[in-house]
PDB file of C-alpha atoms in Angstrom:
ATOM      1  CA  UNK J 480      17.819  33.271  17.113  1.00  0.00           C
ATOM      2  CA  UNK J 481      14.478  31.968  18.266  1.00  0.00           C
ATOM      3  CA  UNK J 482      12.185  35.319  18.697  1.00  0.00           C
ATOM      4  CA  UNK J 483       9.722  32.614  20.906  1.00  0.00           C
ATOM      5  CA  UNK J 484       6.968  32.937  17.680  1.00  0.00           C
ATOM      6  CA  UNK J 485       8.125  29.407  16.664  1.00  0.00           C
ATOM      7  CA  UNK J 486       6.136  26.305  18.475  1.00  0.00           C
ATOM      8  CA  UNK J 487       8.443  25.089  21.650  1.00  0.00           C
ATOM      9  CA  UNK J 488       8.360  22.805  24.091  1.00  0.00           C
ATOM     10  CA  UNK J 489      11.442  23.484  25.933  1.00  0.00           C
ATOM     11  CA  UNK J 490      12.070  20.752  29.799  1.00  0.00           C
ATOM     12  CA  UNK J 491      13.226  23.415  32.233  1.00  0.00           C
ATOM     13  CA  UNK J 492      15.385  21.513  34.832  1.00  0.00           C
ATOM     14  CA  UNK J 493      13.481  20.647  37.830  1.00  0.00           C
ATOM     15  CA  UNK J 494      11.001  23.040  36.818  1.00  0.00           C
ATOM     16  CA  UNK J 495       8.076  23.620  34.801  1.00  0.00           C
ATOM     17  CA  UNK J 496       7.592  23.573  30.416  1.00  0.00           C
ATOM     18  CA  UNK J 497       8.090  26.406  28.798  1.00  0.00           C
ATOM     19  CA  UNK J 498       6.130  26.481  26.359  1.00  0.00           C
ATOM     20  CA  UNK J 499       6.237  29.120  23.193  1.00  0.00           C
ATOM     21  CA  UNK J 500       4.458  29.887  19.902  1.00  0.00           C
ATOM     22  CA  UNK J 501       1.554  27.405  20.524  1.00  0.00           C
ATOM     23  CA  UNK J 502      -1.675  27.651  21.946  1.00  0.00           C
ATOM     24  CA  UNK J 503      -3.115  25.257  24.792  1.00  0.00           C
ATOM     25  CA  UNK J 504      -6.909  23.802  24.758  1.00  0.00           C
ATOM     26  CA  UNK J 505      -8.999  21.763  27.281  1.00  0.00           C
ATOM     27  CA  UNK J 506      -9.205  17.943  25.993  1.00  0.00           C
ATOM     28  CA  UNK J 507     -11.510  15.636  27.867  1.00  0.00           C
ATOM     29  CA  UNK J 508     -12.340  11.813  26.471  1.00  0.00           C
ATOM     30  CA  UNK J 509     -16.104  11.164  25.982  1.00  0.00           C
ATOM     31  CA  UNK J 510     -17.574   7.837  25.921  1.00  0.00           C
ATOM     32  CA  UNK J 511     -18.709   5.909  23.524  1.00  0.00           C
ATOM     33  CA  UNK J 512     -21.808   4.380  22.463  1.00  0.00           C
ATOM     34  CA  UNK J 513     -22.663   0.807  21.536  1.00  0.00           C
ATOM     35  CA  UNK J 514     -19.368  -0.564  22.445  1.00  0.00           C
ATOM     36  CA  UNK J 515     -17.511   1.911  19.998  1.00  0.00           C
ATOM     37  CA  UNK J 516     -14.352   3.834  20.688  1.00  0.00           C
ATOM     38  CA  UNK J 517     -13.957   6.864  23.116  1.00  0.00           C
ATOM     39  CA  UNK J 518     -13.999  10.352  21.533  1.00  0.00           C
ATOM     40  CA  UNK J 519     -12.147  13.302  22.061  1.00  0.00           C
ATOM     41  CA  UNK J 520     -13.397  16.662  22.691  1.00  0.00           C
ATOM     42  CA  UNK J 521     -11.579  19.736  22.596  1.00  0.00           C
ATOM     43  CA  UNK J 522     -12.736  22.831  25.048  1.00  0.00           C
ATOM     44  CA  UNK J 523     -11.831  25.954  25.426  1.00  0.00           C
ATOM     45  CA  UNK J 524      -8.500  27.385  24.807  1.00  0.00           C
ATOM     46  CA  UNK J 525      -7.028  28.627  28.072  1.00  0.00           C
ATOM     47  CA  UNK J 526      -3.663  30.024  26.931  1.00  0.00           C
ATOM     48  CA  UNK J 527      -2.748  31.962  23.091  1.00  0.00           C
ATOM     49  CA  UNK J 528       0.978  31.696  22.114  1.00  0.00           C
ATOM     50  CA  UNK J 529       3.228  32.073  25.139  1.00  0.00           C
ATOM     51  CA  UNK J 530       5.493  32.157  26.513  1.00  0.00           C
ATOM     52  CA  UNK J 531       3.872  30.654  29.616  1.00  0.00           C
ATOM     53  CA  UNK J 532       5.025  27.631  31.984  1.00  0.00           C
ATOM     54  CA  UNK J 533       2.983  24.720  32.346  1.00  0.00           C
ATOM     55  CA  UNK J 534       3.286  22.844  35.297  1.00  0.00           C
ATOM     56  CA  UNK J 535       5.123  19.463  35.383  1.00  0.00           C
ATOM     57  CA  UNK J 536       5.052  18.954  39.162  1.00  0.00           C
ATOM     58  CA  UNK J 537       1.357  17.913  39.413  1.00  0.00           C
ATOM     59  CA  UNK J 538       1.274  20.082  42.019  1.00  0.00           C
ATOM     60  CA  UNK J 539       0.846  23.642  41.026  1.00  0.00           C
ATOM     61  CA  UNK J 540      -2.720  25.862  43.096  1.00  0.00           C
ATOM     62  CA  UNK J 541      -3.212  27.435  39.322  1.00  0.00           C
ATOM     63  CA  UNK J 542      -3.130  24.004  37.144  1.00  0.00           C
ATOM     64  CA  UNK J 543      -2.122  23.850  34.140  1.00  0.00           C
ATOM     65  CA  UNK J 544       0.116  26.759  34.701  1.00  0.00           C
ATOM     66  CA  UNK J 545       3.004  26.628  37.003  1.00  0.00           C
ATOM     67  CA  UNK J 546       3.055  28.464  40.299  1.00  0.00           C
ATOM     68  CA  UNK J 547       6.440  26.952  41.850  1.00  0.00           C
ATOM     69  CA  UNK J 548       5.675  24.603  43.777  1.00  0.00           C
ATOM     70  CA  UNK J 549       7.864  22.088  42.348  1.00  0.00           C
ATOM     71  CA  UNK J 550      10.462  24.416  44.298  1.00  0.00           C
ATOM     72  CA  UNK J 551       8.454  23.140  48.074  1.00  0.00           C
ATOM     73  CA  UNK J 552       7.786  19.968  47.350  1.00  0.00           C
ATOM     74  CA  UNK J 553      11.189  18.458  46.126  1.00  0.00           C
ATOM     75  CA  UNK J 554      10.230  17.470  42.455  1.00  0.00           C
ATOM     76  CA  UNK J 555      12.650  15.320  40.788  1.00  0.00           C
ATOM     77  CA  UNK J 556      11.981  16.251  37.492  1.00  0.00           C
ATOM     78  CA  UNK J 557      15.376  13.742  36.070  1.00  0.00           C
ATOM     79  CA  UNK J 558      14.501  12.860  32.244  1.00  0.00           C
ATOM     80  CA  UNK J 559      14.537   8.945  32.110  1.00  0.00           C
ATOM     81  CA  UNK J 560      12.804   8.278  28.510  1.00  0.00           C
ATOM     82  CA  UNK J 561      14.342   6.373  26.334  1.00  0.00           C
ATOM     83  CA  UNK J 562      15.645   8.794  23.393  1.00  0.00           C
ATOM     84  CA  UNK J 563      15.941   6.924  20.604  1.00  0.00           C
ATOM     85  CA  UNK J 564      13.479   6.785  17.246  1.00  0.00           C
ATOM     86  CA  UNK J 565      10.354   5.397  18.255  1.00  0.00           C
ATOM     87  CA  UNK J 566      11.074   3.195  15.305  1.00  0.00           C
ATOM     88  CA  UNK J 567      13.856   0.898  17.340  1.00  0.00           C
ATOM     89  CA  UNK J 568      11.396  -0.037  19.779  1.00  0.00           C
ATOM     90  CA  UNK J 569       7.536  -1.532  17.750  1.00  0.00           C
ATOM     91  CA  UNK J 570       6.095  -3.911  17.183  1.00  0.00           C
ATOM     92  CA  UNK J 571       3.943  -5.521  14.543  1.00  0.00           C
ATOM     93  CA  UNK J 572       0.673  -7.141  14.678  1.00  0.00           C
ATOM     94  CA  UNK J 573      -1.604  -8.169  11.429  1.00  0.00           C
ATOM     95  CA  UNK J 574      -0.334  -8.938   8.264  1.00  0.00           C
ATOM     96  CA  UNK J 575      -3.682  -7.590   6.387  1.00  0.00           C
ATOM     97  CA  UNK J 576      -4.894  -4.462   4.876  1.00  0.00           C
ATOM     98  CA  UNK J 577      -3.956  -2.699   7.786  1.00  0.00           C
ATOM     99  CA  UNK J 578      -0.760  -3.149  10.157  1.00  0.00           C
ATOM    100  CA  UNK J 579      -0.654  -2.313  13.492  1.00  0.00           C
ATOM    101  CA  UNK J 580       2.423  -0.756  15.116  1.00  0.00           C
ATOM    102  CA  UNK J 581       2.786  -0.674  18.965  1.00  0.00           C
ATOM    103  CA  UNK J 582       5.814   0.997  20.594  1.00  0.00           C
ATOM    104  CA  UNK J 583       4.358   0.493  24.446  1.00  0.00           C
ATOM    105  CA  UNK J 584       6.975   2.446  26.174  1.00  0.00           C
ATOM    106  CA  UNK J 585       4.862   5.389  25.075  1.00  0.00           C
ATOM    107  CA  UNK J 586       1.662   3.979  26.265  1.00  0.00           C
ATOM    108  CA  UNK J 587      -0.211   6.948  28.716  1.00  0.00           C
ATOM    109  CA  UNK J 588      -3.491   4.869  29.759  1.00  0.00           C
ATOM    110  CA  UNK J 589      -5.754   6.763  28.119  1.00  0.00           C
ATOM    111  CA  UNK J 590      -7.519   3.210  27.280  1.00  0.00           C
ATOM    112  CA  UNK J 591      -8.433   4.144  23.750  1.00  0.00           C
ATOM    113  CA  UNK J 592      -7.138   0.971  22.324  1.00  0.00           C
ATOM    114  CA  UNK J 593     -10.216  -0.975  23.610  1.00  0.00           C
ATOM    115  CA  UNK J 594     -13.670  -1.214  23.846  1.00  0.00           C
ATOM    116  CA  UNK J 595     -16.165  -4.147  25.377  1.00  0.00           C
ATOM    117  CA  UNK J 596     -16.214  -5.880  22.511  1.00  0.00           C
ATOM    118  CA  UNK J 597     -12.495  -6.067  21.401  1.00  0.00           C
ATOM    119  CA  UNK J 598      -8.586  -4.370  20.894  1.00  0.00           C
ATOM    120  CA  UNK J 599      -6.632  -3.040  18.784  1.00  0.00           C
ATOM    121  CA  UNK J 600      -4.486  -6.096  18.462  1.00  0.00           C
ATOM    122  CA  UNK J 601      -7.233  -8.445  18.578  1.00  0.00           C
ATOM    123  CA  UNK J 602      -9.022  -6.169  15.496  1.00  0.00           C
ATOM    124  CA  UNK J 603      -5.428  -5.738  13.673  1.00  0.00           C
ATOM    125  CA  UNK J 604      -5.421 -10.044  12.896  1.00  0.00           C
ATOM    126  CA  UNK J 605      -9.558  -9.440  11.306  1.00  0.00           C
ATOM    127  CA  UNK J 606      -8.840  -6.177   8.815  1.00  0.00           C
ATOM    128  CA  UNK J 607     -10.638  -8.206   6.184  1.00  0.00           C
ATOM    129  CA  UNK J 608     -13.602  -7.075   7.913  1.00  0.00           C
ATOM    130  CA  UNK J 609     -14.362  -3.378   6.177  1.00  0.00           C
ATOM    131  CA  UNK J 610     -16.458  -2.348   9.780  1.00  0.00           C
ATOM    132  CA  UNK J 611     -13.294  -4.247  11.972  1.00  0.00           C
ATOM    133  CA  UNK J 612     -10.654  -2.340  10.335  1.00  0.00           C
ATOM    134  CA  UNK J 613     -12.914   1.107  10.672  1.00  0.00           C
ATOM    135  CA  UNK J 614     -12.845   0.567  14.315  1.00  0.00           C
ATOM    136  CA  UNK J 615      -9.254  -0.326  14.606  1.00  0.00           C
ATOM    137  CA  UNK J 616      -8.192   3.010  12.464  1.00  0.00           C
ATOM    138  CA  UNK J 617     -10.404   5.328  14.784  1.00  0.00           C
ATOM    139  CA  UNK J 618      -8.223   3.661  17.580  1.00  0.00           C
ATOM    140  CA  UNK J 619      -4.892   4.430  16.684  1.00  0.00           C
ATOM    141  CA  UNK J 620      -6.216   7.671  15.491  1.00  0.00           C
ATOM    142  CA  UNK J 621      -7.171   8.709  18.840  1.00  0.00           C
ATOM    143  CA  UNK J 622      -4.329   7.410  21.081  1.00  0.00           C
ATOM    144  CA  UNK J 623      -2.883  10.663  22.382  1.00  0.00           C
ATOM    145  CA  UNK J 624       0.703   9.240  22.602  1.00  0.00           C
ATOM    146  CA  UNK J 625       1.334   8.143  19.564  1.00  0.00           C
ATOM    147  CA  UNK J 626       1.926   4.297  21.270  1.00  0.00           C
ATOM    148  CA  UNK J 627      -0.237   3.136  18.721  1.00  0.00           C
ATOM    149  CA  UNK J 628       0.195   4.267  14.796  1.00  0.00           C
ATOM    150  CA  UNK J 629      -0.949   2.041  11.508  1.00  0.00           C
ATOM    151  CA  UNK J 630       0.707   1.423   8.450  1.00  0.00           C
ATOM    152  CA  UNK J 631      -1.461   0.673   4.370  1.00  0.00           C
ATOM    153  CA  UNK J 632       1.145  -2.187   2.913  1.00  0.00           C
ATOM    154  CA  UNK J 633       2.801  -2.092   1.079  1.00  0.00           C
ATOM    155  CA  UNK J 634       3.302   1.328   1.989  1.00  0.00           C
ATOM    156  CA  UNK J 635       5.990   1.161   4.813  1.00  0.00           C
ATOM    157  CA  UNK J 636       5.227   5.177   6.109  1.00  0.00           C
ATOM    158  CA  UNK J 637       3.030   5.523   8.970  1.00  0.00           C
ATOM    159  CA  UNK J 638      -0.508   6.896   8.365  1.00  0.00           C
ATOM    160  CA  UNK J 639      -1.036  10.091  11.017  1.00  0.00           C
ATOM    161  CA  UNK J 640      -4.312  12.643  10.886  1.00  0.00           C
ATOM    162  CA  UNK J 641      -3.362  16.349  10.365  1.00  0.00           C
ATOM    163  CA  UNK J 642      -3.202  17.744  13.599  1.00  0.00           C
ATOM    164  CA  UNK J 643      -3.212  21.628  14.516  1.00  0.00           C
ATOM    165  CA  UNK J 644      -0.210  22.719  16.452  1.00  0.00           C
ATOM    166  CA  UNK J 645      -1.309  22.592  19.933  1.00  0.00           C
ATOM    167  CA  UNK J 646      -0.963  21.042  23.624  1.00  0.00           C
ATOM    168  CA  UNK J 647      -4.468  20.041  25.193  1.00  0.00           C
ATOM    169  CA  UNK J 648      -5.012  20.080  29.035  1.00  0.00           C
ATOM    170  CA  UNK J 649      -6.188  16.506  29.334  1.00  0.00           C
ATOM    171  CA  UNK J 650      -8.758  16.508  31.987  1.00  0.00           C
ATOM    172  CA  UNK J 651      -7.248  14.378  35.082  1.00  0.00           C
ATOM    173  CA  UNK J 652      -4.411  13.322  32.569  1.00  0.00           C
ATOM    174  CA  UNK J 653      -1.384  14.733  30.495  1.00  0.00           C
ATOM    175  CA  UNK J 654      -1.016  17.193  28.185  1.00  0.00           C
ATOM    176  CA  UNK J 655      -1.217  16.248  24.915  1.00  0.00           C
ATOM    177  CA  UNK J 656       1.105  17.367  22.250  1.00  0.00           C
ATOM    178  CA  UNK J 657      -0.620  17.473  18.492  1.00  0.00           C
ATOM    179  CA  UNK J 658       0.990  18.320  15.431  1.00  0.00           C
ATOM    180  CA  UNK J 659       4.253  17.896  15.567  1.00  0.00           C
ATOM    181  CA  UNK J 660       5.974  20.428  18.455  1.00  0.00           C
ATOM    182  CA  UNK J 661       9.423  20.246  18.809  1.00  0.00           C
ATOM    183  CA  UNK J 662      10.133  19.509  22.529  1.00  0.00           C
ATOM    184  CA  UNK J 663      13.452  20.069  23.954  1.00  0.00           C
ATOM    185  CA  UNK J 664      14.975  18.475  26.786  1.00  0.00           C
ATOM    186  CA  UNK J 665      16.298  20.413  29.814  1.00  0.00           C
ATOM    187  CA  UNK J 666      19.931  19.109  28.715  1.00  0.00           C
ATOM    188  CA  UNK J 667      19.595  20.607  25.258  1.00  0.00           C
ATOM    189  CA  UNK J 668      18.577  17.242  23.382  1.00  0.00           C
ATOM    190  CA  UNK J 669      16.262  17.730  20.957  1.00  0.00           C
ATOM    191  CA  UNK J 670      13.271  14.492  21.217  1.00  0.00           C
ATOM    192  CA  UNK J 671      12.455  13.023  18.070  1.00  0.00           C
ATOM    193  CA  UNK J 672       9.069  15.171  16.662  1.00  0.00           C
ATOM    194  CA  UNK J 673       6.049  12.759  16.435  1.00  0.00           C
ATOM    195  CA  UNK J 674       2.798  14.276  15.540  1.00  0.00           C
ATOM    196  CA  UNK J 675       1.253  12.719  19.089  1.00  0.00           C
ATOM    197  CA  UNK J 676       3.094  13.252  22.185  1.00  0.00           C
ATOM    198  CA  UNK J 677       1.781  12.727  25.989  1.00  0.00           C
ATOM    199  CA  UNK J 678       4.348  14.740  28.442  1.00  0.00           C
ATOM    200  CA  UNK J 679       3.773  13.979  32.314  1.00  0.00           C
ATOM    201  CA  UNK J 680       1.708  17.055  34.211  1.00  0.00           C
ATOM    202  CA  UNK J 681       1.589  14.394  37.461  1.00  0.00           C
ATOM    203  CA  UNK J 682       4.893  14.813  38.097  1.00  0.00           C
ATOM    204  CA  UNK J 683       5.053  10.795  38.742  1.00  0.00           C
ATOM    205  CA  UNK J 684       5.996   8.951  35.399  1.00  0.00           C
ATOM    206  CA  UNK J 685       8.561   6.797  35.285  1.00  0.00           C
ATOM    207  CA  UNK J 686       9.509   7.859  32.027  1.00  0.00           C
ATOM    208  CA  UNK J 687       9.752  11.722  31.811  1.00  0.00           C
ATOM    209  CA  UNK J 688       9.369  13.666  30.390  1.00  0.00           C
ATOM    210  CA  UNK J 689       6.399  11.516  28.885  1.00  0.00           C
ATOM    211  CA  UNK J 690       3.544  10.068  30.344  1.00  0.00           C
ATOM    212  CA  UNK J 691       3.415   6.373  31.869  1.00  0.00           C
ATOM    213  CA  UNK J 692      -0.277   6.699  32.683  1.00  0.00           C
ATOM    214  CA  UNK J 693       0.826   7.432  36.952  1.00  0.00           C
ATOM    215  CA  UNK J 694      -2.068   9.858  36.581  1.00  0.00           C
ATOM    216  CA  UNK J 695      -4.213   6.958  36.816  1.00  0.00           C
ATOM    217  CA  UNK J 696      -2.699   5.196  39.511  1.00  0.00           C
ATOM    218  CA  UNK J 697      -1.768   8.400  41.900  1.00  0.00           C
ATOM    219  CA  UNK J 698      -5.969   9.395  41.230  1.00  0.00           C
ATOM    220  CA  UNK J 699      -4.157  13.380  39.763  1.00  0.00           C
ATOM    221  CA  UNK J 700      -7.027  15.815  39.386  1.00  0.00           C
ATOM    222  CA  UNK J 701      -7.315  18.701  36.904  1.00  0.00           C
ATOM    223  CA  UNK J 702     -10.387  19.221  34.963  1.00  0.00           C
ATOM    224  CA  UNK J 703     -11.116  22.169  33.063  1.00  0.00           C
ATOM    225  CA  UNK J 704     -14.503  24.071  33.053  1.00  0.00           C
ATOM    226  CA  UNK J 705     -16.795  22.216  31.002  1.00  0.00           C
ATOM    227  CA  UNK J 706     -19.811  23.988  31.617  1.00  0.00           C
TER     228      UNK J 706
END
């Protein structure tokens, strides 16, 4: 039996995450310089190991945690992502040292997959170029999704960063799921583990429980305390 010491990510129906056995940070994206790619950085860690809720309505008074107000307001929390491997649904782009692979249904907005100068499928067709394929790896390295990953032919395995177990509070945005967290849905299904997830905190996606990037549209607030 599961003591709740074990990392858990566990859809309660209608309600909030209950999350266990994994601690949750402040994220925020910082911008980069000279037309290269957006950073991450990681803030201060606002919860240990659980178990705590974290709100999925997007409309909670103590953010990220939940306070119940997806009981007021009517949430319809129904789980509408597609649950199959995320390997049914990419695509390919490139055919060079490096091979991008896109599953968009995942996509969250966070916009790392372009700068003013070019994209991640534009830079996947020029990986000849040692300072074009640099910028194209930090890309897909810091998707928070996992939309975008990268393959080394002939090597078919994707290539993913280490990531600590954790979920970062992404300012304004979702949370962000690193390292591989089982999540569970509020029917029992287990989702496939990826080492990047995105998982709504709007309460708006289209496609919970992940994030379709309605944060940006619906203008959700949230930022942490940066000072």
């Amino acid at each position: 039996m599961d003591d709740g010491s074990n990392p858990r990510i566990k859809v309660v129906e209608g309600g909030p995450y209950r999350v266990s056995g994994v601690p949750v940070v402040r994220m925020r994206k910082v911008a980069g310089r000279d037309g290269d790619v957006a950073r991450w950085e990681r803030g201060s860690t606002v919860g240990e190991e659980g178990p705590f809720d974290l709100c999925r309505c997007g409309q909670s008074g103590s953010k990220p945690f939940c306070d119940g107000a997806e009981k007021t307001i009517g949430f319809d929390g129904t789980e509408t992502a597609d649950r199959g491997p995320t390997a049914d649904r990419r695509f390919e782009y490139g055919d060079g040292s490096v091979v991008l692979s896109d599953d968009p249904t995942l996509c969250a907005r966070a916009a790392f997959c372009e700068t003013g100068l070019s994209d991640a499928w534009a830079l996947a067709e020029e990986t000849e170029d040692p300072e074009r394929r640099a910028m194209l790896i930090r890309m897909v390295g810091r998707c928070p999704s996992g939309r975008l990953a990268y393959h080394l032919p002939p090597d078919p395995d994707m290539v993913e960063e280490e990531l600590p177990q954790e979920i970062g509070v992404v300012d304004d945005g979702p949370l962000w799921v690193r390292g591989g967290v089982p999540i569970e849905a509020a029917d029992g299904f287990e989702y496939e583990v990826r080492n990047r997830v995105a998982l709504c905190r709007c309460g708006k996606s289209k496609n919970k429980p992940f994030c379709d990037g309605s944060h940006v549209r619906t203008k959700f607030k949230d930022r942490g305390d940066w000072t």
